[in-house]
Amino acid sequence: MLDNLAPQAPDALLALIKLYAADDRADKIDLGVGVYRTDDGATPVFAAVKGAERKLLEVQESKSYLGPEGDLGFVHALMPYIFGADATMGGRIAGMQTPGGTGAVRLAVAVAQKAGVTRIHMGTPSWPNHAQILADIALELVPFDHALPDGTANLDALLNVIRNGQMGDAVLLHGCCHNPTGIDYTPAQWDEIAGALAASPVFPIIDVAYQGLGQGMEEDAYGTRRVLAAVPEALVAYSCDKNFGYYRDRVGALYVMMREESALPPVVSNLNALARAAWSMPPDHGGAAVRLLLEDADLTRAWEAELDTMRARMRQVRATLAAAGTAGSVDLTPLGHQNGLFAMLPVSKEQVERLQSEHAIYMAGSGRINVAGLHSGNIDRFIAALAAVTG
Ligand code: LMR
């Protein structure tokens, strides 16, 4: 039977990790998969997370099952950061733990499909796994242009989708630090988006995978909060993989907001049933440690300070690239006002291949770079190489 399977290409982003590891050139530069790196090129465990993990080792008395919803203490502890002072919107928001942000997105689109969503509108380019997840559950993807050539968001394309949408349509939005472009909607644009959604049957699903890596924890939540204040129902997928550095431990959550608290239980029961069938229950370790971290004022302060340092470093890299002006035919100035780990460079597949083969610089074939892979020791070489292949 299994001979019937056609071979599948490995996920291009994950394949880059192996290609980079196999390259023995000493000055290689990894701008591929989205992990934060320090100025030394390392991705250390957050000190605050280590502190929480030590505490977890001491206080955890059982590893018995929790249930498909996972650690609800973790789920609730995150809510003020995502949703603000009234973190439950008057009891209208419920949540559950998921295996990373991918698990949250997967569950979000699966429950939306079960509720009657037949099409997902999505700004492209987007994180490649969004399309892969939709294809896997056979939900139609309707693309629209996310960005304009000047490096800002194409607001009109999104508003057009929202204003002309019908029942059964959903829109998948990036809450902040758009992956792969780094191009976020401005607060004024989010105001317009929220207003349009309020008057539209289009159902919002927001993917928040990089909170705190753009402008700040509060600032990066602006769009999500504006949309949720305007609409009767929404789903919010959340990842702690980047802002707590939990990548491989897969720490995420999915939140649902309904028009009133009494409408939540049927939705939550469907989420639990879908999660049970997909992964039964999420891995506990990271969520439990994040809960302990957020329950401890000192660890929380330490985590916020580490996140501030990360964000400041990425802003510094962006400022340096923007200050360079152009590298060959590539205008780097828009990167200065974009957000998060990623930026898209207008380079061809051949130029990406030359950067890899001639300069040991690894980036996604789409032209996406992870700006956190650049630091004081390699940024000049990167700019020079980019100029050499595009000039
Ligand atoms: C990325 O886009 O590089 C990250 O979100 C990692 C992943 O899972 O693709």
mmCIF file of C-alpha atoms and ligand atoms in Angstrom:
data_model
loop_
_atom_site.group_PDB
_atom_site.id
_atom_site.type_symbol
_atom_site.label_atom_id
_atom_site.label_comp_id
_atom_site.label_asym_id
_atom_site.label_seq_id
_atom_site.Cartn_x
_atom_site.Cartn_y
_atom_site.Cartn_z
ATOM 1 C CA MET A 1 0.000 0.000 0.000
ATOM 2 C CA LEU A 2 2.595 2.513 1.016
ATOM 3 C CA ASP A 3 4.303 2.313 -2.381
ATOM 4 C CA ASN A 4 1.332 4.329 -3.607
ATOM 5 C CA LEU A 5 2.676 7.424 -1.894
ATOM 6 C CA ALA A 6 4.314 10.039 -4.101
ATOM 7 C CA PRO A 7 7.491 11.415 -2.521
ATOM 8 C CA GLN A 8 7.072 14.850 -0.922
ATOM 9 C CA ALA A 9 9.659 17.615 -0.968
ATOM 10 C CA PRO A 10 11.006 18.342 2.523
ATOM 11 C CA ASP A 11 9.720 21.603 4.036
ATOM 12 C CA ALA A 12 12.023 24.162 2.430
ATOM 13 C CA LEU A 13 12.613 26.178 5.638
ATOM 14 C CA LEU A 14 13.380 23.142 7.767
ATOM 15 C CA ALA A 15 15.597 21.664 5.026
ATOM 16 C CA LEU A 16 17.745 24.830 5.216
ATOM 17 C CA ILE A 17 18.666 23.981 8.833
ATOM 18 C CA LYS A 18 20.364 20.780 7.650
ATOM 19 C CA LEU A 19 22.009 22.380 4.610
ATOM 20 C CA TYR A 20 23.490 25.109 6.810
ATOM 21 C CA ALA A 21 24.725 22.601 9.399
ATOM 22 C CA ALA A 22 26.472 20.570 6.683
ATOM 23 C CA ASP A 23 28.392 23.613 5.335
ATOM 24 C CA ASP A 24 31.891 23.744 6.837
ATOM 25 C CA ARG A 25 32.797 27.279 5.705
ATOM 26 C CA ALA A 26 33.764 29.150 8.885
ATOM 27 C CA ASP A 27 32.147 32.432 7.882
ATOM 28 C CA LYS A 28 28.737 30.964 6.940
ATOM 29 C CA ILE A 29 25.669 33.070 7.781
ATOM 30 C CA ASP A 30 22.280 31.559 8.690
ATOM 31 C CA LEU A 31 19.364 33.803 7.714
ATOM 32 C CA GLY A 32 16.968 30.872 7.297
ATOM 33 C CA VAL A 33 14.550 29.522 9.863
ATOM 34 C CA GLY A 34 13.018 32.029 12.272
ATOM 35 C CA VAL A 35 14.926 31.795 15.516
ATOM 36 C CA TYR A 36 16.339 34.725 17.436
ATOM 37 C CA ARG A 37 20.123 34.983 17.677
ATOM 38 C CA THR A 38 22.333 37.096 19.917
ATOM 39 C CA ASP A 39 25.166 39.276 18.649
ATOM 40 C CA ASP A 40 27.321 36.136 19.020
ATOM 41 C CA GLY A 41 24.971 34.154 16.786
ATOM 42 C CA ALA A 42 23.642 32.005 19.667
ATOM 43 C CA THR A 43 20.053 31.089 20.574
ATOM 44 C CA PRO A 44 20.340 30.634 24.349
ATOM 45 C CA VAL A 45 17.546 29.508 26.653
ATOM 46 C CA PHE A 46 16.098 32.608 28.375
ATOM 47 C CA ALA A 47 17.559 32.936 31.897
ATOM 48 C CA ALA A 48 14.024 33.585 33.199
ATOM 49 C CA VAL A 49 12.826 30.380 31.509
ATOM 50 C CA LYS A 50 15.685 28.431 33.125
ATOM 51 C CA GLY A 51 14.627 29.891 36.483
ATOM 52 C CA ALA A 52 11.028 28.798 35.882
ATOM 53 C CA GLU A 53 12.174 25.337 34.797
ATOM 54 C CA ARG A 54 14.215 24.922 37.992
ATOM 55 C CA LYS A 55 11.119 25.873 39.949
ATOM 56 C CA LEU A 56 9.020 23.424 37.922
ATOM 57 C CA LEU A 57 11.444 20.620 38.783
ATOM 58 C CA GLU A 58 10.961 21.409 42.467
ATOM 59 C CA VAL A 59 7.207 21.928 42.629
ATOM 60 C CA GLN A 60 5.750 19.535 40.056
ATOM 61 C CA GLU A 61 4.426 16.521 41.903
ATOM 62 C CA SER A 62 2.765 14.599 39.109
ATOM 63 C CA LYS A 63 2.906 14.166 35.381
ATOM 64 C CA SER A 64 -0.504 12.561 35.248
ATOM 65 C CA TYR A 65 -2.795 13.583 32.343
ATOM 66 C CA LEU A 66 -4.403 17.026 32.311
ATOM 67 C CA GLY A 67 -6.790 16.756 29.345
ATOM 68 C CA PRO A 68 -7.017 18.149 25.807
ATOM 69 C CA GLU A 69 -7.101 21.726 27.107
ATOM 70 C CA GLY A 70 -3.663 21.342 28.718
ATOM 71 C CA ASP A 71 -2.530 23.626 31.532
ATOM 72 C CA LEU A 72 -5.284 26.211 31.890
ATOM 73 C CA GLY A 73 -3.188 28.157 34.412
ATOM 74 C CA PHE A 74 -0.714 28.763 31.558
ATOM 75 C CA VAL A 75 -3.513 29.645 29.138
ATOM 76 C CA HIS A 76 -4.989 32.195 31.562
ATOM 77 C CA ALA A 77 -1.633 33.665 32.629
ATOM 78 C CA LEU A 78 -0.942 34.770 29.043
ATOM 79 C CA MET A 79 -4.308 36.426 28.543
ATOM 80 C CA PRO A 80 -3.601 39.879 30.059
ATOM 81 C CA TYR A 81 -0.578 40.173 27.760
ATOM 82 C CA ILE A 82 -2.609 39.358 24.673
ATOM 83 C CA PHE A 83 -6.001 40.845 25.445
ATOM 84 C CA GLY A 84 -5.184 43.650 27.917
ATOM 85 C CA ALA A 85 -6.694 44.699 31.236
ATOM 86 C CA ASP A 86 -10.069 42.999 30.733
ATOM 87 C CA ALA A 87 -8.329 39.842 29.612
ATOM 88 C CA THR A 88 -11.499 37.782 29.203
ATOM 89 C CA MET A 89 -13.606 40.491 27.509
ATOM 90 C CA GLY A 90 -16.222 40.052 30.234
ATOM 91 C CA GLY A 91 -15.953 36.263 30.210
ATOM 92 C CA ARG A 92 -16.300 36.023 26.425
ATOM 93 C CA ILE A 93 -12.853 34.490 25.829
ATOM 94 C CA ALA A 94 -11.855 30.886 26.545
ATOM 95 C CA GLY A 95 -8.602 29.194 25.627
ATOM 96 C CA MET A 96 -6.676 25.968 25.526
ATOM 97 C CA GLN A 97 -3.044 24.972 25.278
ATOM 98 C CA THR A 98 -1.733 23.698 21.927
ATOM 99 C CA PRO A 99 1.495 22.153 20.606
ATOM 100 C CA GLY A 100 3.123 25.413 19.494
ATOM 101 C CA GLY A 101 1.621 28.057 17.262
ATOM 102 C CA THR A 102 1.261 25.508 14.473
ATOM 103 C CA GLY A 103 -1.062 23.416 16.657
ATOM 104 C CA ALA A 104 -3.068 26.546 17.427
ATOM 105 C CA VAL A 105 -3.434 27.531 13.760
ATOM 106 C CA ARG A 106 -4.290 23.972 12.823
ATOM 107 C CA LEU A 107 -7.008 23.800 15.490
ATOM 108 C CA ALA A 108 -8.320 27.255 14.587
ATOM 109 C CA VAL A 109 -8.867 26.470 10.913
ATOM 110 C CA ALA A 110 -10.210 22.996 11.712
ATOM 111 C CA VAL A 111 -12.865 24.348 14.079
ATOM 112 C CA ALA A 112 -13.687 27.161 11.653
ATOM 113 C CA GLN A 113 -14.177 24.572 8.920
ATOM 114 C CA LYS A 114 -16.388 22.492 11.201
ATOM 115 C CA ALA A 115 -18.458 25.620 11.922
ATOM 116 C CA GLY A 116 -19.048 26.212 8.214
ATOM 117 C CA VAL A 117 -16.103 28.280 6.981
ATOM 118 C CA THR A 118 -15.434 27.233 3.390
ATOM 119 C CA ARG A 119 -12.774 29.744 2.304
ATOM 120 C CA ILE A 120 -9.846 31.343 4.049
ATOM 121 C CA HIS A 121 -8.636 34.665 2.647
ATOM 122 C CA MET A 122 -4.976 35.240 3.347
ATOM 123 C CA GLY A 123 -2.524 37.979 2.423
ATOM 124 C CA THR A 124 0.411 36.567 0.481
ATOM 125 C CA PRO A 125 3.236 35.985 0.785
ATOM 126 C CA SER A 126 2.600 34.326 4.132
ATOM 127 C CA TRP A 127 4.306 31.781 6.343
ATOM 128 C CA PRO A 128 4.465 28.751 3.984
ATOM 129 C CA ASN A 129 2.998 26.429 6.606
ATOM 130 C CA HIS A 130 -0.278 28.398 6.597
ATOM 131 C CA ALA A 131 -0.977 27.197 3.059
ATOM 132 C CA GLN A 132 0.270 23.688 3.891
ATOM 133 C CA ILE A 133 -2.121 23.418 6.848
ATOM 134 C CA LEU A 134 -5.070 24.631 4.758
ATOM 135 C CA ALA A 135 -4.213 22.183 1.971
ATOM 136 C CA ASP A 136 -3.957 19.376 4.498
ATOM 137 C CA ILE A 137 -7.508 19.948 5.754
ATOM 138 C CA ALA A 138 -8.781 20.736 2.236
ATOM 139 C CA LEU A 139 -9.912 24.259 3.072
ATOM 140 C CA GLU A 140 -9.832 26.658 0.129
ATOM 141 C CA LEU A 141 -7.202 29.403 0.306
ATOM 142 C CA VAL A 142 -8.043 32.684 -1.439
ATOM 143 C CA PRO A 143 -4.916 34.842 -1.658
ATOM 144 C CA PHE A 144 -4.716 38.627 -1.764
ATOM 145 C CA ASP A 145 -1.631 40.869 -1.866
ATOM 146 C CA HIS A 146 -0.309 41.623 1.599
ATOM 147 C CA ALA A 147 2.298 44.204 0.667
ATOM 148 C CA LEU A 148 2.888 47.126 -1.675
ATOM 149 C CA PRO A 149 6.170 47.571 -3.572
ATOM 150 C CA ASP A 150 7.188 50.428 -1.240
ATOM 151 C CA GLY A 151 7.405 48.021 1.716
ATOM 152 C CA THR A 152 4.126 49.002 3.396
ATOM 153 C CA ALA A 153 0.948 46.955 3.847
ATOM 154 C CA ASN A 154 -1.638 46.798 1.082
ATOM 155 C CA LEU A 155 -4.575 47.887 3.232
ATOM 156 C CA ASP A 156 -6.967 48.276 0.303
ATOM 157 C CA ALA A 157 -6.527 44.625 -0.719
ATOM 158 C CA LEU A 158 -7.545 43.469 2.753
ATOM 159 C CA LEU A 159 -10.422 45.948 3.079
ATOM 160 C CA ASN A 160 -11.692 44.803 -0.300
ATOM 161 C CA VAL A 161 -11.749 41.192 0.932
ATOM 162 C CA ILE A 162 -13.524 42.131 4.156
ATOM 163 C CA ARG A 163 -16.098 44.399 2.482
ATOM 164 C CA ASN A 164 -16.954 41.907 -0.253
ATOM 165 C CA GLY A 165 -16.811 38.757 1.858
ATOM 166 C CA GLN A 166 -19.744 36.460 2.476
ATOM 167 C CA MET A 167 -20.881 34.097 5.213
ATOM 168 C CA GLY A 168 -18.490 31.167 5.176
ATOM 169 C CA ASP A 169 -15.465 33.383 4.534
ATOM 170 C CA ALA A 170 -12.696 33.807 7.081
ATOM 171 C CA VAL A 171 -9.576 35.933 6.953
ATOM 172 C CA LEU A 172 -6.279 34.788 8.440
ATOM 173 C CA LEU A 173 -4.352 37.794 9.773
ATOM 174 C CA HIS A 174 -0.879 38.075 11.309
ATOM 175 C CA GLY A 175 -1.255 39.914 14.633
ATOM 176 C CA CYS A 176 2.260 41.378 14.467
ATOM 177 C CA CYS A 177 5.717 40.880 12.943
ATOM 178 C CA HIS A 178 4.354 39.604 9.640
ATOM 179 C CA ASN A 179 6.079 36.446 8.439
ATOM 180 C CA PRO A 180 7.761 36.639 5.903
ATOM 181 C CA THR A 181 7.621 40.362 5.061
ATOM 182 C CA GLY A 182 7.972 42.129 8.438
ATOM 183 C CA ILE A 183 5.289 44.484 7.114
ATOM 184 C CA ASP A 184 2.626 45.090 9.762
ATOM 185 C CA TYR A 185 -0.531 47.160 9.541
ATOM 186 C CA THR A 186 -0.136 50.489 11.357
ATOM 187 C CA PRO A 187 -2.418 51.256 14.339
ATOM 188 C CA ALA A 188 -4.515 53.549 12.109
ATOM 189 C CA GLN A 189 -4.830 50.744 9.551
ATOM 190 C CA TRP A 190 -5.881 48.282 12.270
ATOM 191 C CA ASP A 191 -8.601 50.780 13.256
ATOM 192 C CA GLU A 192 -9.926 50.640 9.693
ATOM 193 C CA ILE A 193 -9.618 46.849 9.545
ATOM 194 C CA ALA A 194 -11.535 46.479 12.813
ATOM 195 C CA GLY A 195 -14.242 48.849 11.568
ATOM 196 C CA ALA A 196 -14.585 46.927 8.306
ATOM 197 C CA LEU A 197 -14.742 43.567 10.103
ATOM 198 C CA ALA A 198 -17.462 44.918 12.408
ATOM 199 C CA ALA A 199 -19.662 45.464 9.347
ATOM 200 C CA SER A 200 -18.769 42.233 7.552
ATOM 201 C CA PRO A 201 -19.650 38.527 7.857
ATOM 202 C CA VAL A 202 -15.973 37.651 7.338
ATOM 203 C CA PHE A 203 -14.715 35.704 10.356
ATOM 204 C CA PRO A 204 -11.313 36.800 11.759
ATOM 205 C CA ILE A 205 -8.581 34.315 12.685
ATOM 206 C CA ILE A 206 -5.480 36.043 14.040
ATOM 207 C CA ASP A 207 -2.096 34.347 14.259
ATOM 208 C CA VAL A 208 0.078 35.932 16.963
ATOM 209 C CA ALA A 209 3.451 34.195 16.809
ATOM 210 C CA TYR A 210 5.904 37.006 17.595
ATOM 211 C CA GLN A 211 4.389 39.228 20.301
ATOM 212 C CA GLY A 212 7.079 41.433 21.817
ATOM 213 C CA LEU A 213 9.537 41.081 18.927
ATOM 214 C CA GLY A 214 8.182 44.052 16.964
ATOM 215 C CA GLN A 215 7.548 47.265 18.907
ATOM 216 C CA GLY A 216 6.774 45.873 22.400
ATOM 217 C CA MET A 217 4.362 43.462 24.096
ATOM 218 C CA GLU A 218 1.588 46.071 24.354
ATOM 219 C CA GLU A 219 2.196 47.671 20.972
ATOM 220 C CA ASP A 220 2.263 44.302 19.204
ATOM 221 C CA ALA A 221 -1.159 43.447 20.683
ATOM 222 C CA TYR A 222 -2.841 46.572 19.290
ATOM 223 C CA GLY A 223 -4.324 45.011 16.169
ATOM 224 C CA THR A 224 -5.613 41.898 17.938
ATOM 225 C CA ARG A 225 -7.279 43.964 20.651
ATOM 226 C CA ARG A 226 -8.821 46.386 18.161
ATOM 227 C CA VAL A 227 -10.305 43.570 16.093
ATOM 228 C CA LEU A 228 -11.617 41.713 19.141
ATOM 229 C CA ALA A 229 -13.249 44.880 20.467
ATOM 230 C CA ALA A 230 -15.087 45.303 17.166
ATOM 231 C CA VAL A 231 -16.371 41.832 16.264
ATOM 232 C CA PRO A 232 -18.719 39.311 17.908
ATOM 233 C CA GLU A 233 -16.505 36.241 17.405
ATOM 234 C CA ALA A 234 -12.867 35.503 16.620
ATOM 235 C CA LEU A 235 -10.088 32.955 17.017
ATOM 236 C CA VAL A 236 -6.575 33.885 18.143
ATOM 237 C CA ALA A 237 -3.684 31.442 17.684
ATOM 238 C CA TYR A 238 -0.707 32.170 19.930
ATOM 239 C CA SER A 239 2.888 30.963 20.027
ATOM 240 C CA CYS A 240 5.397 31.191 22.895
ATOM 241 C CA ASP A 241 8.091 29.640 20.721
ATOM 242 C CA LYS A 242 9.755 32.968 19.948
ATOM 243 C CA ASN A 243 8.945 35.337 22.832
ATOM 244 C CA PHE A 244 9.853 32.717 25.449
ATOM 245 C CA GLY A 245 12.455 31.019 23.217
ATOM 246 C CA TYR A 246 10.637 27.702 23.525
ATOM 247 C CA TYR A 247 10.913 26.650 19.862
ATOM 248 C CA ARG A 248 11.424 22.882 20.089
ATOM 249 C CA ASP A 249 9.288 22.449 23.203
ATOM 250 C CA ARG A 250 6.180 23.549 21.252
ATOM 251 C CA VAL A 251 4.323 25.978 23.518
ATOM 252 C CA GLY A 252 1.179 27.621 22.196
ATOM 253 C CA ALA A 253 -2.458 28.399 22.875
ATOM 254 C CA LEU A 254 -5.690 28.933 20.994
ATOM 255 C CA TYR A 255 -8.267 31.448 22.201
ATOM 256 C CA VAL A 256 -11.863 31.815 21.110
ATOM 257 C CA MET A 257 -14.017 34.866 21.673
ATOM 258 C CA MET A 258 -17.811 34.562 21.390
ATOM 259 C CA ARG A 259 -20.531 37.216 21.426
ATOM 260 C CA GLU A 260 -21.421 36.223 25.005
ATOM 261 C CA GLU A 261 -20.034 33.933 27.657
ATOM 262 C CA SER A 262 -22.928 31.465 27.437
ATOM 263 C CA ALA A 263 -22.067 30.759 23.772
ATOM 264 C CA LEU A 264 -18.562 29.502 24.637
ATOM 265 C CA PRO A 265 -19.137 25.936 25.947
ATOM 266 C CA PRO A 266 -20.246 24.345 22.639
ATOM 267 C CA VAL A 267 -17.247 25.865 20.842
ATOM 268 C CA VAL A 268 -14.844 24.763 23.573
ATOM 269 C CA SER A 269 -16.297 21.239 23.449
ATOM 270 C CA ASN A 270 -15.564 21.122 19.711
ATOM 271 C CA LEU A 271 -12.025 22.378 20.245
ATOM 272 C CA ASN A 272 -11.470 19.704 22.876
ATOM 273 C CA ALA A 273 -12.831 16.993 20.582
ATOM 274 C CA LEU A 274 -10.632 18.115 17.665
ATOM 275 C CA ALA A 275 -7.548 18.319 19.898
ATOM 276 C CA ARG A 276 -8.251 14.884 21.378
ATOM 277 C CA ALA A 277 -8.419 13.369 17.912
ATOM 278 C CA ALA A 278 -5.308 15.204 16.684
ATOM 279 C CA TRP A 279 -2.829 15.032 19.589
ATOM 280 C CA SER A 280 -4.939 14.041 22.588
ATOM 281 C CA MET A 281 -3.287 16.666 24.801
ATOM 282 C CA PRO A 282 -0.454 19.149 24.386
ATOM 283 C CA PRO A 283 3.075 18.633 25.767
ATOM 284 C CA ASP A 284 3.078 20.036 29.286
ATOM 285 C CA HIS A 285 6.608 21.106 30.113
ATOM 286 C CA GLY A 286 6.919 24.509 28.434
ATOM 287 C CA GLY A 287 3.416 25.664 29.276
ATOM 288 C CA ALA A 288 3.868 24.748 32.938
ATOM 289 C CA ALA A 289 7.165 26.657 33.063
ATOM 290 C CA VAL A 290 5.655 29.734 31.367
ATOM 291 C CA ARG A 291 2.850 29.631 33.957
ATOM 292 C CA LEU A 292 5.367 29.551 36.821
ATOM 293 C CA LEU A 293 7.361 32.327 35.160
ATOM 294 C CA LEU A 294 4.339 34.596 34.800
ATOM 295 C CA GLU A 295 3.191 33.875 38.371
ATOM 296 C CA ASP A 296 6.554 35.067 39.705
ATOM 297 C CA ALA A 297 7.116 38.856 39.616
ATOM 298 C CA ASP A 298 10.922 38.590 39.575
ATOM 299 C CA LEU A 299 11.008 36.013 36.780
ATOM 300 C CA THR A 300 8.461 38.062 34.818
ATOM 301 C CA ARG A 301 10.619 41.183 35.110
ATOM 302 C CA ALA A 302 13.683 39.197 34.028
ATOM 303 C CA TRP A 303 11.806 37.754 31.028
ATOM 304 C CA GLU A 304 10.544 41.212 29.987
ATOM 305 C CA ALA A 305 14.085 42.579 30.187
ATOM 306 C CA GLU A 306 15.428 39.732 28.027
ATOM 307 C CA LEU A 307 12.676 40.315 25.484
ATOM 308 C CA ASP A 308 13.500 44.060 25.464
ATOM 309 C CA THR A 309 17.139 43.209 24.736
ATOM 310 C CA MET A 310 16.159 40.926 21.855
ATOM 311 C CA ARG A 311 13.880 43.517 20.341
ATOM 312 C CA ALA A 312 16.464 46.299 20.714
ATOM 313 C CA ARG A 313 19.068 44.164 18.962
ATOM 314 C CA MET A 314 16.766 43.393 16.054
ATOM 315 C CA ARG A 315 15.858 47.086 15.750
ATOM 316 C CA GLN A 316 19.589 47.858 15.704
ATOM 317 C CA VAL A 317 20.197 45.352 12.890
ATOM 318 C CA ARG A 318 17.283 46.847 10.969
ATOM 319 C CA ALA A 319 18.618 50.377 11.528
ATOM 320 C CA THR A 320 22.074 49.339 10.265
ATOM 321 C CA LEU A 321 20.590 47.734 7.137
ATOM 322 C CA ALA A 322 18.373 50.766 6.482
ATOM 323 C CA ALA A 323 21.325 53.120 6.982
ATOM 324 C CA ALA A 324 23.244 51.191 4.303
ATOM 325 C CA GLY A 325 20.631 52.466 1.824
ATOM 326 C CA THR A 326 21.064 50.101 -1.080
ATOM 327 C CA ALA A 327 23.058 46.925 -1.654
ATOM 328 C CA GLY A 328 23.385 46.414 -5.404
ATOM 329 C CA SER A 329 19.831 46.667 -6.706
ATOM 330 C CA VAL A 330 18.217 46.040 -3.285
ATOM 331 C CA ASP A 331 16.739 48.995 -1.386
ATOM 332 C CA LEU A 332 17.261 48.186 2.289
ATOM 333 C CA THR A 333 15.669 51.357 3.684
ATOM 334 C CA PRO A 334 12.132 49.915 4.230
ATOM 335 C CA LEU A 335 13.571 47.336 6.648
ATOM 336 C CA GLY A 336 14.084 50.137 9.164
ATOM 337 C CA HIS A 337 10.355 50.589 9.764
ATOM 338 C CA GLN A 338 9.342 46.944 9.451
ATOM 339 C CA ASN A 339 8.963 44.581 12.411
ATOM 340 C CA GLY A 340 10.129 41.312 13.857
ATOM 341 C CA LEU A 341 12.481 38.629 12.647
ATOM 342 C CA PHE A 342 11.776 38.747 8.943
ATOM 343 C CA ALA A 343 12.143 40.811 5.793
ATOM 344 C CA MET A 344 11.665 39.949 2.132
ATOM 345 C CA LEU A 345 14.396 40.984 -0.247
ATOM 346 C CA PRO A 346 13.600 41.383 -3.957
ATOM 347 C CA VAL A 347 16.104 38.760 -5.081
ATOM 348 C CA SER A 348 15.711 35.975 -7.619
ATOM 349 C CA LYS A 349 16.067 32.254 -6.882
ATOM 350 C CA GLU A 350 19.386 32.342 -8.787
ATOM 351 C CA GLN A 351 20.648 35.198 -6.600
ATOM 352 C CA VAL A 352 19.617 33.269 -3.457
ATOM 353 C CA GLU A 353 21.553 30.270 -4.799
ATOM 354 C CA ARG A 354 24.619 32.402 -5.517
ATOM 355 C CA LEU A 355 24.520 33.865 -2.007
ATOM 356 C CA GLN A 356 24.558 30.294 -0.731
ATOM 357 C CA SER A 357 27.166 28.786 -3.045
ATOM 358 C CA GLU A 358 29.543 31.758 -3.410
ATOM 359 C CA HIS A 359 29.107 33.508 -0.052
ATOM 360 C CA ALA A 360 27.875 30.799 2.397
ATOM 361 C CA ILE A 361 24.770 32.902 3.138
ATOM 362 C CA TYR A 362 21.646 30.814 3.728
ATOM 363 C CA MET A 363 18.170 32.288 3.259
ATOM 364 C CA ALA A 364 14.770 31.051 2.111
ATOM 365 C CA GLY A 365 14.320 30.670 -1.646
ATOM 366 C CA SER A 366 11.529 33.254 -1.447
ATOM 367 C CA GLY A 367 14.061 35.965 -0.561
ATOM 368 C CA ARG A 368 13.093 36.009 3.121
ATOM 369 C CA ILE A 369 15.856 36.751 5.591
ATOM 370 C CA ASN A 370 15.859 36.346 9.351
ATOM 371 C CA VAL A 371 17.392 39.674 10.395
ATOM 372 C CA ALA A 372 18.383 38.171 13.765
ATOM 373 C CA GLY A 373 20.952 36.060 11.898
ATOM 374 C CA LEU A 374 22.895 39.281 11.264
ATOM 375 C CA HIS A 375 25.191 40.833 13.860
ATOM 376 C CA SER A 376 28.123 43.183 14.201
ATOM 377 C CA GLY A 377 30.499 40.439 13.012
ATOM 378 C CA ASN A 378 28.750 39.554 9.733
ATOM 379 C CA ILE A 379 26.440 42.382 8.668
ATOM 380 C CA ASP A 380 29.014 44.192 6.503
ATOM 381 C CA ARG A 381 29.896 40.942 4.731
ATOM 382 C CA PHE A 382 26.198 40.283 4.123
ATOM 383 C CA ILE A 383 25.609 43.731 2.621
ATOM 384 C CA ALA A 384 28.686 43.375 0.408
ATOM 385 C CA ALA A 385 27.604 39.905 -0.770
ATOM 386 C CA LEU A 386 24.104 41.134 -1.518
ATOM 387 C CA ALA A 387 25.591 43.971 -3.537
ATOM 388 C CA ALA A 388 27.877 41.540 -5.378
ATOM 389 C CA VAL A 389 25.065 39.215 -6.497
ATOM 390 C CA THR A 390 22.486 41.885 -7.326
ATOM 391 C CA GLY A 391 24.703 44.724 -8.587
HETATM 392 C C1 LMR B 1 9.793 30.351 10.473
HETATM 393 O O1 LMR B 1 8.927 30.826 9.721
HETATM 394 O O2 LMR B 1 10.979 30.292 10.167
HETATM 395 C C2 LMR B 1 9.372 29.858 11.829
HETATM 396 O O3 LMR B 1 8.051 30.169 12.076
HETATM 397 C C3 LMR B 1 9.680 28.431 12.038
HETATM 398 C C4 LMR B 1 8.766 27.513 11.292
HETATM 399 O O4 LMR B 1 8.190 26.638 11.937
HETATM 400 O O5 LMR B 1 8.636 27.645 10.074
#
